PDB file of C-alpha atoms and ligand atoms in Angstrom:
ATOM      1  CA  MET A   5       0.000   0.000   0.000  1.00 84.00           C
ATOM      2  CA  LYS A   6       1.582   3.272  -1.150  1.00 96.00           C
ATOM      3  CA  LYS A   7       1.234   6.307   1.132  1.00 97.00           C
ATOM      4  CA  LEU A   8       0.443   9.283  -1.135  1.00 98.00           C
ATOM      5  CA  ASP A   9      -0.587  12.940  -0.535  1.00 98.00           C
ATOM      6  CA  MET A  10      -1.737  14.088   2.882  1.00 98.00           C
ATOM      7  CA  ILE A  11      -5.374  15.167   2.546  1.00 98.00           C
ATOM      8  CA  TYR A  12      -6.031  16.291   6.113  1.00 96.00           C
ATOM      9  CA  GLU A  13      -4.104  17.216   9.232  1.00 97.00           C
ATOM     10  CA  GLY A  14      -6.063  17.459  12.440  1.00 95.00           C
ATOM     11  CA  LYS A  15      -5.045  18.030  16.044  1.00 94.00           C
ATOM     12  CA  ALA A  16      -4.080  14.403  16.690  1.00 98.00           C
ATOM     13  CA  LYS A  17      -3.958  12.673  13.311  1.00 98.00           C
ATOM     14  CA  LYS A  18      -2.894  13.025   9.704  1.00 98.00           C
ATOM     15  CA  VAL A  19      -4.779  11.302   6.898  1.00 98.00           C
ATOM     16  CA  PHE A  20      -3.096  10.230   3.647  1.00 98.00           C
ATOM     17  CA  LYS A  21      -4.393   9.021   0.312  1.00 98.00           C
ATOM     18  CA  THR A  22      -3.184   5.652  -0.954  1.00 98.00           C
ATOM     19  CA  ASP A  23      -2.944   4.079  -4.424  1.00 98.00           C
ATOM     20  CA  ASN A  24      -6.414   2.660  -3.742  1.00 98.00           C
ATOM     21  CA  ASP A  25      -8.998   5.455  -3.729  1.00 98.00           C
ATOM     22  CA  LYS A  26     -11.205   3.497  -1.299  1.00 98.00           C
ATOM     23  CA  LYS A  27      -8.493   3.361   1.363  1.00 98.00           C
ATOM     24  CA  TYR A  28      -6.744   5.965   3.517  1.00 98.00           C
ATOM     25  CA  ILE A  29      -3.807   5.747   5.897  1.00 98.00           C
ATOM     26  CA  VAL A  30      -4.271   7.403   9.298  1.00 98.00           C
ATOM     27  CA  ASP A  31      -1.076   8.523  11.073  1.00 98.00           C
ATOM     28  CA  TYR A  32      -1.441   9.221  14.814  1.00 99.00           C
ATOM     29  CA  LYS A  33       0.591  12.088  16.349  1.00 98.00           C
ATOM     30  CA  ASP A  34       1.766  12.769  19.910  1.00 98.00           C
ATOM     31  CA  ASP A  35       0.318  16.310  19.787  1.00 98.00           C
ATOM     32  CA  ALA A  36      -2.314  17.012  22.417  1.00 98.00           C
ATOM     33  CA  THR A  37      -4.766  19.894  22.619  1.00 97.00           C
ATOM     34  CA  ALA A  38      -7.531  20.731  25.061  1.00 97.00           C
ATOM     35  CA  PHE A  39     -10.170  23.412  25.615  1.00 94.00           C
ATOM     36  CA  ASN A  40     -10.706  23.877  21.896  1.00 91.00           C
ATOM     37  CA  GLY A  41      -6.995  24.239  21.142  1.00 91.00           C
ATOM     38  CA  VAL A  42      -6.182  26.777  23.891  1.00 95.00           C
ATOM     39  CA  LYS A  43      -3.956  24.285  25.770  1.00 98.00           C
ATOM     40  CA  LYS A  44      -1.314  22.604  23.634  1.00 98.00           C
ATOM     41  CA  GLY A  45       1.321  20.002  24.424  1.00 98.00           C
ATOM     42  CA  THR A  46       2.932  16.701  23.604  1.00 98.00           C
ATOM     43  CA  ILE A  47       2.194  13.359  25.192  1.00 98.00           C
ATOM     44  CA  VAL A  48       5.157  11.181  24.270  1.00 98.00           C
ATOM     45  CA  GLY A  49       3.980   7.832  22.877  1.00 98.00           C
ATOM     46  CA  LYS A  50       0.307   8.870  22.681  1.00 98.00           C
ATOM     47  CA  GLY A  51       0.137   8.323  18.911  1.00 98.00           C
ATOM     48  CA  VAL A  52       1.279   4.731  19.291  1.00 98.00           C
ATOM     49  CA  VAL A  53      -1.169   4.056  22.138  1.00 99.00           C
ATOM     50  CA  ASN A  54      -4.135   5.639  20.329  1.00 99.00           C
ATOM     51  CA  ASN A  55      -3.355   3.805  17.077  1.00 99.00           C
ATOM     52  CA  LYS A  56      -3.036   0.407  18.758  1.00 99.00           C
ATOM     53  CA  MET A  57      -5.949   0.917  21.121  1.00 98.00           C
ATOM     54  CA  SER A  58      -8.250   2.118  18.314  1.00 99.00           C
ATOM     55  CA  ALA A  59      -7.287  -0.939  16.257  1.00 98.00           C
ATOM     56  CA  ALA A  60      -8.098  -3.257  19.174  1.00 98.00           C
ATOM     57  CA  MET A  61     -11.426  -1.492  19.836  1.00 98.00           C
ATOM     58  CA  PHE A  62     -12.519  -1.504  16.189  1.00 99.00           C
ATOM     59  CA  LEU A  63     -11.601  -5.208  15.779  1.00 98.00           C
ATOM     60  CA  MET A  64     -13.498  -6.059  18.963  1.00 98.00           C
ATOM     61  CA  LEU A  65     -16.570  -4.067  17.803  1.00 99.00           C
ATOM     62  CA  GLU A  66     -16.456  -5.657  14.310  1.00 98.00           C
ATOM     63  CA  GLU A  67     -16.553  -9.088  15.984  1.00 98.00           C
ATOM     64  CA  LYS A  68     -19.737  -7.977  17.739  1.00 98.00           C
ATOM     65  CA  GLY A  69     -21.353  -6.875  14.472  1.00 98.00           C
ATOM     66  CA  ILE A  70     -20.536  -3.142  14.303  1.00 98.00           C
ATOM     67  CA  ARG A  71     -19.193  -1.936  10.919  1.00 98.00           C
ATOM     68  CA  THR A  72     -16.165   0.326  11.253  1.00 99.00           C
ATOM     69  CA  HIS A  73     -13.688   2.055   8.935  1.00 98.00           C
ATOM     70  CA  PHE A  74     -10.773   0.008  10.325  1.00 99.00           C
ATOM     71  CA  LEU A  75      -8.950  -2.373   7.965  1.00 98.00           C
ATOM     72  CA  GLU A  76      -5.435  -3.108   9.193  1.00 98.00           C
ATOM     73  CA  LEU A  77      -2.699  -1.997  11.573  1.00 98.00           C
ATOM     74  CA  LEU A  78       0.266  -0.963   9.372  1.00 98.00           C
ATOM     75  CA  SER A  79       2.850   0.192  11.917  1.00 98.00           C
ATOM     76  CA  ASP A  80       3.135   1.625  15.436  1.00 98.00           C
ATOM     77  CA  ARG A  81       1.477   4.872  14.369  1.00 98.00           C
ATOM     78  CA  GLU A  82      -0.340   3.995  11.132  1.00 98.00           C
ATOM     79  CA  SER A  83      -3.570   2.212  10.292  1.00 98.00           C
ATOM     80  CA  LEU A  84      -5.243   1.447   6.989  1.00 98.00           C
ATOM     81  CA  VAL A  85      -8.898   2.505   6.998  1.00 98.00           C
ATOM     82  CA  ARG A  86     -11.823   2.692   4.589  1.00 98.00           C
ATOM     83  CA  ALA A  87     -11.976   6.106   2.884  1.00 98.00           C
ATOM     84  CA  VAL A  88     -15.095   7.542   4.503  1.00 98.00           C
ATOM     85  CA  LYS A  89     -16.613  10.998   4.349  1.00 98.00           C
ATOM     86  CA  ILE A  90     -16.897  12.009   8.010  1.00 98.00           C
ATOM     87  CA  LEU A  91     -20.344  13.320   8.976  1.00 98.00           C
ATOM     88  CA  PRO A  92     -19.931  16.688  10.787  1.00 98.00           C
ATOM     89  CA  VAL A  93     -21.664  15.428  13.936  1.00 98.00           C
ATOM     90  CA  GLU A  94     -19.840  14.334  17.082  1.00 98.00           C
ATOM     91  CA  VAL A  95     -21.793  11.836  19.149  1.00 99.00           C
ATOM     92  CA  ILE A  96     -21.190  11.949  22.893  1.00 98.00           C
ATOM     93  CA  VAL A  97     -22.336   9.143  25.175  1.00 99.00           C
ATOM     94  CA  ARG A  98     -22.572   9.692  28.930  1.00 99.00           C
ATOM     95  CA  ASN A  99     -22.866   6.994  31.571  1.00 98.00           C
ATOM     96  CA  VAL A 100     -21.421   8.981  34.494  1.00 98.00           C
ATOM     97  CA  VAL A 101     -21.488  12.756  35.128  1.00 98.00           C
ATOM     98  CA  ALA A 102     -18.221  14.445  34.085  1.00 98.00           C
ATOM     99  CA  GLY A 103     -16.606  17.256  32.110  1.00 98.00           C
ATOM    100  CA  SER A 104     -18.718  19.842  30.309  1.00 97.00           C
ATOM    101  CA  PHE A 105     -21.933  18.035  31.289  1.00 98.00           C
ATOM    102  CA  ALA A 106     -21.174  18.428  35.018  1.00 98.00           C
ATOM    103  CA  LYS A 107     -20.433  22.128  34.458  1.00 98.00           C
ATOM    104  CA  ARG A 108     -23.380  22.907  32.201  1.00 98.00           C
ATOM    105  CA  LEU A 109     -25.997  21.325  34.481  1.00 98.00           C
ATOM    106  CA  GLY A 110     -24.318  21.886  37.848  1.00 98.00           C
ATOM    107  CA  LEU A 111     -24.082  18.181  38.636  1.00 98.00           C
ATOM    108  CA  GLU A 112     -21.425  16.446  40.690  1.00 98.00           C
ATOM    109  CA  GLU A 113     -18.734  14.649  38.730  1.00 98.00           C
ATOM    110  CA  GLY A 114     -18.823  10.904  39.323  1.00 98.00           C
ATOM    111  CA  THR A 115     -22.585  10.546  39.759  1.00 98.00           C
ATOM    112  CA  GLU A 116     -23.969   7.524  37.886  1.00 98.00           C
ATOM    113  CA  ILE A 117     -26.539   8.629  35.253  1.00 98.00           C
ATOM    114  CA  LYS A 118     -29.788   6.614  35.490  1.00 97.00           C
ATOM    115  CA  GLU A 119     -30.306   6.438  31.721  1.00 98.00           C
ATOM    116  CA  THR A 120     -27.599   6.695  29.080  1.00 98.00           C
ATOM    117  CA  ILE A 121     -27.456  10.187  27.575  1.00 98.00           C
ATOM    118  CA  LEU A 122     -26.665  10.902  23.925  1.00 98.00           C
ATOM    119  CA  GLU A 123     -25.525  14.379  22.931  1.00 98.00           C
ATOM    120  CA  PHE A 124     -24.649  15.726  19.507  1.00 99.00           C
ATOM    121  CA  CYS A 125     -22.150  18.442  18.660  1.00 98.00           C
ATOM    122  CA  TYR A 126     -21.687  20.222  15.346  1.00 98.00           C
ATOM    123  CA  LYS A 127     -18.118  19.337  14.309  1.00 98.00           C
ATOM    124  CA  ASN A 128     -16.760  22.831  13.706  1.00 97.00           C
ATOM    125  CA  ASP A 129     -13.537  23.967  15.425  1.00 93.00           C
ATOM    126  CA  GLU A 130     -14.119  27.686  14.749  1.00 95.00           C
ATOM    127  CA  LEU A 131     -17.412  27.500  16.632  1.00 97.00           C
ATOM    128  CA  GLY A 132     -15.972  25.239  19.359  1.00 95.00           C
ATOM    129  CA  ASP A 133     -18.139  22.218  18.435  1.00 97.00           C
ATOM    130  CA  PRO A 134     -21.465  23.650  19.700  1.00 98.00           C
ATOM    131  CA  ILE A 135     -24.059  21.271  21.144  1.00 98.00           C
ATOM    132  CA  ILE A 136     -27.022  20.644  18.823  1.00 98.00           C
ATOM    133  CA  ASN A 137     -30.040  18.336  18.685  1.00 98.00           C
ATOM    134  CA  ASP A 138     -31.809  16.179  16.102  1.00 98.00           C
ATOM    135  CA  TYR A 139     -33.718  19.167  14.677  1.00 98.00           C
ATOM    136  CA  HIS A 140     -30.517  21.123  14.033  1.00 98.00           C
ATOM    137  CA  ILE A 141     -29.020  18.059  12.348  1.00 98.00           C
ATOM    138  CA  TYR A 142     -31.969  17.759   9.921  1.00 98.00           C
ATOM    139  CA  ALA A 143     -32.344  21.517   9.329  1.00 98.00           C
ATOM    140  CA  LEU A 144     -28.619  22.032   8.647  1.00 98.00           C
ATOM    141  CA  GLU A 145     -28.612  18.781   6.627  1.00 98.00           C
ATOM    142  CA  LEU A 146     -25.692  17.364   8.640  1.00 98.00           C
ATOM    143  CA  ALA A 147     -27.300  13.917   8.371  1.00 98.00           C
ATOM    144  CA  THR A 148     -30.598  12.476   7.144  1.00 98.00           C
ATOM    145  CA  ARG A 149     -33.199  10.936   9.481  1.00 98.00           C
ATOM    146  CA  GLU A 150     -32.201   7.492   8.247  1.00 98.00           C
ATOM    147  CA  GLN A 151     -28.504   8.175   8.881  1.00 98.00           C
ATOM    148  CA  LEU A 152     -29.125   9.592  12.354  1.00 99.00           C
ATOM    149  CA  ASP A 153     -31.341   6.622  13.258  1.00 98.00           C
ATOM    150  CA  LYS A 154     -28.489   4.269  12.284  1.00 98.00           C
ATOM    151  CA  ILE A 155     -26.000   6.372  14.285  1.00 99.00           C
ATOM    152  CA  LYS A 156     -28.205   6.178  17.384  1.00 98.00           C
ATOM    153  CA  THR A 157     -28.816   2.417  17.102  1.00 98.00           C
ATOM    154  CA  ASP A 158     -25.103   1.710  16.578  1.00 98.00           C
ATOM    155  CA  THR A 159     -24.071   4.085  19.365  1.00 99.00           C
ATOM    156  CA  PHE A 160     -26.267   2.400  21.995  1.00 98.00           C
ATOM    157  CA  LYS A 161     -24.956  -1.028  20.898  1.00 98.00           C
ATOM    158  CA  ILE A 162     -21.356   0.250  21.045  1.00 99.00           C
ATOM    159  CA  ASN A 163     -21.935   1.643  24.545  1.00 99.00           C
ATOM    160  CA  ASP A 164     -23.344  -1.684  25.786  1.00 98.00           C
ATOM    161  CA  ILE A 165     -20.393  -3.585  24.292  1.00 99.00           C
ATOM    162  CA  MET A 166     -17.742  -1.125  25.519  1.00 99.00           C
ATOM    163  CA  LYS A 167     -19.116  -0.893  29.086  1.00 98.00           C
ATOM    164  CA  VAL A 168     -18.758  -4.673  29.498  1.00 98.00           C
ATOM    165  CA  TYR A 169     -15.388  -4.747  27.707  1.00 98.00           C
ATOM    166  CA  PHE A 170     -13.841  -2.046  29.906  1.00 98.00           C
ATOM    167  CA  LYS A 171     -15.316  -3.489  33.091  1.00 98.00           C
ATOM    168  CA  GLU A 172     -13.397  -6.704  32.371  1.00 98.00           C
ATOM    169  CA  LYS A 173     -10.240  -4.553  32.197  1.00 98.00           C
ATOM    170  CA  GLY A 174     -11.008  -2.940  35.565  1.00 98.00           C
ATOM    171  CA  ILE A 175     -12.159   0.302  33.923  1.00 98.00           C
ATOM    172  CA  ARG A 176     -15.353   2.375  34.319  1.00 98.00           C
ATOM    173  CA  LEU A 177     -16.529   3.838  31.006  1.00 99.00           C
ATOM    174  CA  VAL A 178     -17.616   7.333  32.084  1.00 99.00           C
ATOM    175  CA  ASP A 179     -18.241   8.984  28.697  1.00 99.00           C
ATOM    176  CA  PHE A 180     -16.898   8.970  25.153  1.00 99.00           C
ATOM    177  CA  LYS A 181     -17.166  10.576  21.736  1.00 98.00           C
ATOM    178  CA  LEU A 182     -17.792   8.817  18.427  1.00 99.00           C
ATOM    179  CA  GLU A 183     -17.662   9.954  14.825  1.00 98.00           C
ATOM    180  CA  PHE A 184     -19.314   8.235  11.895  1.00 99.00           C
ATOM    181  CA  GLY A 185     -18.599   8.382   8.173  1.00 98.00           C
ATOM    182  CA  LEU A 186     -20.236   7.488   4.873  1.00 98.00           C
ATOM    183  CA  TYR A 187     -18.827   4.600   2.866  1.00 98.00           C
ATOM    184  CA  ASP A 188     -20.683   3.452  -0.267  1.00 98.00           C
ATOM    185  CA  GLY A 189     -23.743   5.263   1.087  1.00 97.00           C
ATOM    186  CA  GLU A 190     -23.581   3.371   4.382  1.00 98.00           C
ATOM    187  CA  VAL A 191     -23.004   4.948   7.808  1.00 98.00           C
ATOM    188  CA  ILE A 192     -20.065   3.252   9.553  1.00 99.00           C
ATOM    189  CA  LEU A 193     -18.073   3.978  12.707  1.00 99.00           C
ATOM    190  CA  ALA A 194     -14.877   5.981  12.032  1.00 98.00           C
ATOM    191  CA  ASP A 195     -12.276   8.239  13.721  1.00 98.00           C
ATOM    192  CA  GLU A 196     -10.663   6.762  16.868  1.00 98.00           C
ATOM    193  CA  ILE A 197     -11.471   5.242  20.257  1.00 99.00           C
ATOM    194  CA  SER A 198      -8.720   6.106  22.715  1.00 98.00           C
ATOM    195  CA  PRO A 199      -7.970   7.824  26.048  1.00 98.00           C
ATOM    196  CA  ASP A 200      -8.237  11.075  24.025  1.00 98.00           C
ATOM    197  CA  THR A 201     -11.889  10.390  23.218  1.00 98.00           C
ATOM    198  CA  CYS A 202     -13.098   8.392  26.246  1.00 99.00           C
ATOM    199  CA  ARG A 203     -13.189   9.145  29.966  1.00 99.00           C
ATOM    200  CA  LEU A 204     -11.907   5.997  31.637  1.00 99.00           C
ATOM    201  CA  TRP A 205     -11.695   5.659  35.429  1.00 99.00           C
ATOM    202  CA  ASP A 206     -10.109   2.842  37.383  1.00 98.00           C
ATOM    203  CA  LEU A 207     -12.967   0.683  38.735  1.00 98.00           C
ATOM    204  CA  ALA A 208     -11.410   0.260  42.177  1.00 98.00           C
ATOM    205  CA  THR A 209      -9.892   3.706  42.827  1.00 98.00           C
ATOM    206  CA  ASN A 210     -11.673   6.055  40.339  1.00 98.00           C
ATOM    207  CA  LYS A 211      -8.224   7.208  39.192  1.00 98.00           C
ATOM    208  CA  LYS A 212      -8.554   9.040  35.886  1.00 98.00           C
ATOM    209  CA  LEU A 213      -6.964   6.996  33.081  1.00 98.00           C
ATOM    210  CA  ASP A 214      -7.555   9.388  30.179  1.00 98.00           C
ATOM    211  CA  LYS A 215      -6.831  12.787  28.648  1.00 98.00           C
ATOM    212  CA  ASP A 216      -8.147  14.582  31.765  1.00 98.00           C
ATOM    213  CA  ARG A 217      -4.653  13.906  33.210  1.00 98.00           C
ATOM    214  CA  PHE A 218      -3.363  16.298  30.518  1.00 98.00           C
ATOM    215  CA  ARG A 219      -6.344  18.709  30.525  1.00 98.00           C
ATOM    216  CA  ARG A 220      -6.204  19.151  34.306  1.00 98.00           C
ATOM    217  CA  ASP A 221      -2.433  18.772  34.825  1.00 98.00           C
ATOM    218  CA  LEU A 222      -2.834  15.676  37.023  1.00 98.00           C
ATOM    219  CA  GLY A 223       0.599  14.250  36.181  1.00 98.00           C
ATOM    220  CA  GLU A 224       1.617  10.713  35.085  1.00 98.00           C
ATOM    221  CA  VAL A 225       0.159  11.491  31.656  1.00 98.00           C
ATOM    222  CA  GLU A 226       2.460   9.315  29.516  1.00 98.00           C
ATOM    223  CA  GLU A 227       2.434   6.480  32.080  1.00 98.00           C
ATOM    224  CA  THR A 228      -1.363   6.461  32.136  1.00 98.00           C
ATOM    225  CA  TYR A 229      -1.690   6.131  28.351  1.00 98.00           C
ATOM    226  CA  GLN A 230       0.745   3.174  28.493  1.00 98.00           C
ATOM    227  CA  GLU A 231      -1.213   1.642  31.387  1.00 98.00           C
ATOM    228  CA  VAL A 232      -4.491   1.776  29.437  1.00 98.00           C
ATOM    229  CA  LEU A 233      -2.914   0.101  26.401  1.00 98.00           C
ATOM    230  CA  LYS A 234      -1.404  -2.573  28.670  1.00 98.00           C
ATOM    231  CA  ARG A 235      -4.834  -3.316  30.148  1.00 98.00           C
ATOM    232  CA  ILE A 236      -6.436  -3.444  26.674  1.00 98.00           C
ATOM    233  CA  GLN A 237      -3.768  -5.840  25.417  1.00 97.00           C
ATOM    234  CA  GLY A 238      -3.561  -7.863  28.629  1.00 89.00           C
TER     235      GLY A 238
HETATM  236  N1  UDP B 316     -14.581  14.533  23.528  1.00 84.82           N
HETATM  237  C1  UDP B 316     -13.745  14.361  22.441  1.00 84.82           C
HETATM  238  N2  UDP B 316     -13.564  15.390  21.567  1.00 84.82           N
HETATM  239  C2  UDP B 316     -14.183  16.591  21.700  1.00 84.82           C
HETATM  240  C3  UDP B 316     -15.026  16.772  22.822  1.00 84.82           C
HETATM  241  C4  UDP B 316     -15.207  15.733  23.706  1.00 84.82           C
HETATM  242  O1  UDP B 316     -13.195  13.285  22.249  1.00 84.82           O
HETATM  243  O2  UDP B 316     -13.980  17.477  20.851  1.00 84.82           O
HETATM  244  C5  UDP B 316     -14.807  13.429  24.482  1.00 84.82           C
HETATM  245  C6  UDP B 316     -14.133  13.678  25.833  1.00 84.82           C
HETATM  246  O3  UDP B 316     -12.849  13.110  25.882  1.00 84.82           O
HETATM  247  C7  UDP B 316     -15.064  12.983  26.789  1.00 84.82           C
HETATM  248  C8  UDP B 316     -16.441  13.087  26.120  1.00 84.82           C
HETATM  249  O4  UDP B 316     -16.184  13.325  24.738  1.00 84.82           O
HETATM  250  O5  UDP B 316     -14.724  11.618  26.911  1.00 84.82           O
HETATM  251  C9  UDP B 316     -17.311  14.174  26.698  1.00 84.82           C
HETATM  252  O6  UDP B 316     -16.614  15.392  26.686  1.00 84.82           O
HETATM  253  P1  UDP B 316     -17.227  16.723  27.310  1.00 84.82           P
HETATM  254  O7  UDP B 316     -18.427  17.122  26.492  1.00 84.82           O
HETATM  255  O8  UDP B 316     -17.440  16.517  28.753  1.00 84.82           O
HETATM  256  O9  UDP B 316     -16.169  17.831  26.998  1.00 84.82           O
HETATM  257  P2  UDP B 316     -14.801  18.185  27.713  1.00 84.82           P
HETATM  258  O10 UDP B 316     -15.056  18.192  29.179  1.00 84.82           O
HETATM  259  O11 UDP B 316     -13.857  17.134  27.249  1.00 84.82           O
HETATM  260  O12 UDP B 316     -14.520  19.542  27.134  1.00 84.82           O
END
């Protein structure tokens, strides 16, 4: 597989064309940003962890019947994926109160949420990914009703699968963000699943095992990313 022109560089990943127009190569970086790009830094080894963890998560989800963009791990930092068109909607799933949700509604971080909450954000960095609902998605034509229905069904399934999966690794799945893309007209799971995109707390101690260590300057950032990968692979 030939790595050709870079078509996109985001905060944490680069995407390259290949000699097959249905396949892209994703290259994971160590760059870290938070608070809509205001805080910047490097987490040494993060790209490797996020690449390998995403691969493991996508393979696990595929086995359980979820279609994803993932095809093959190519190297420490690179994966081969299906060339999807990312839908400009970020899907956030909340099982436990944390982050912006705690702030917005004045709730205490760590409180178990009685029913799983889905939130949608308009994927637009300039606007700071504003929260939107189904009506905004239809009116702005970010996705059709059929596409959003598929996203919701898949997202609930993914949450059920991931909650059990992480529990077996001694991890509480607090919240996470998903992105979906279009491939041959079908909505499939894309982007990444990593400590950058999930809040993961140790089941026994509630220690934060995710990007909040960087966001909130909690220390042991690099070590924590390695620890999560070790638990996923163990
Ligand atoms: N998240 C993400 N990318 C974003 C915003 C959020 O991956 O652009 C993830 C974040 O890591 C957390 C979940 O989505 O696991 C919920 O994030 P929240 O809305 O609480 O925002 P934050 O507190 O991260 O600003």
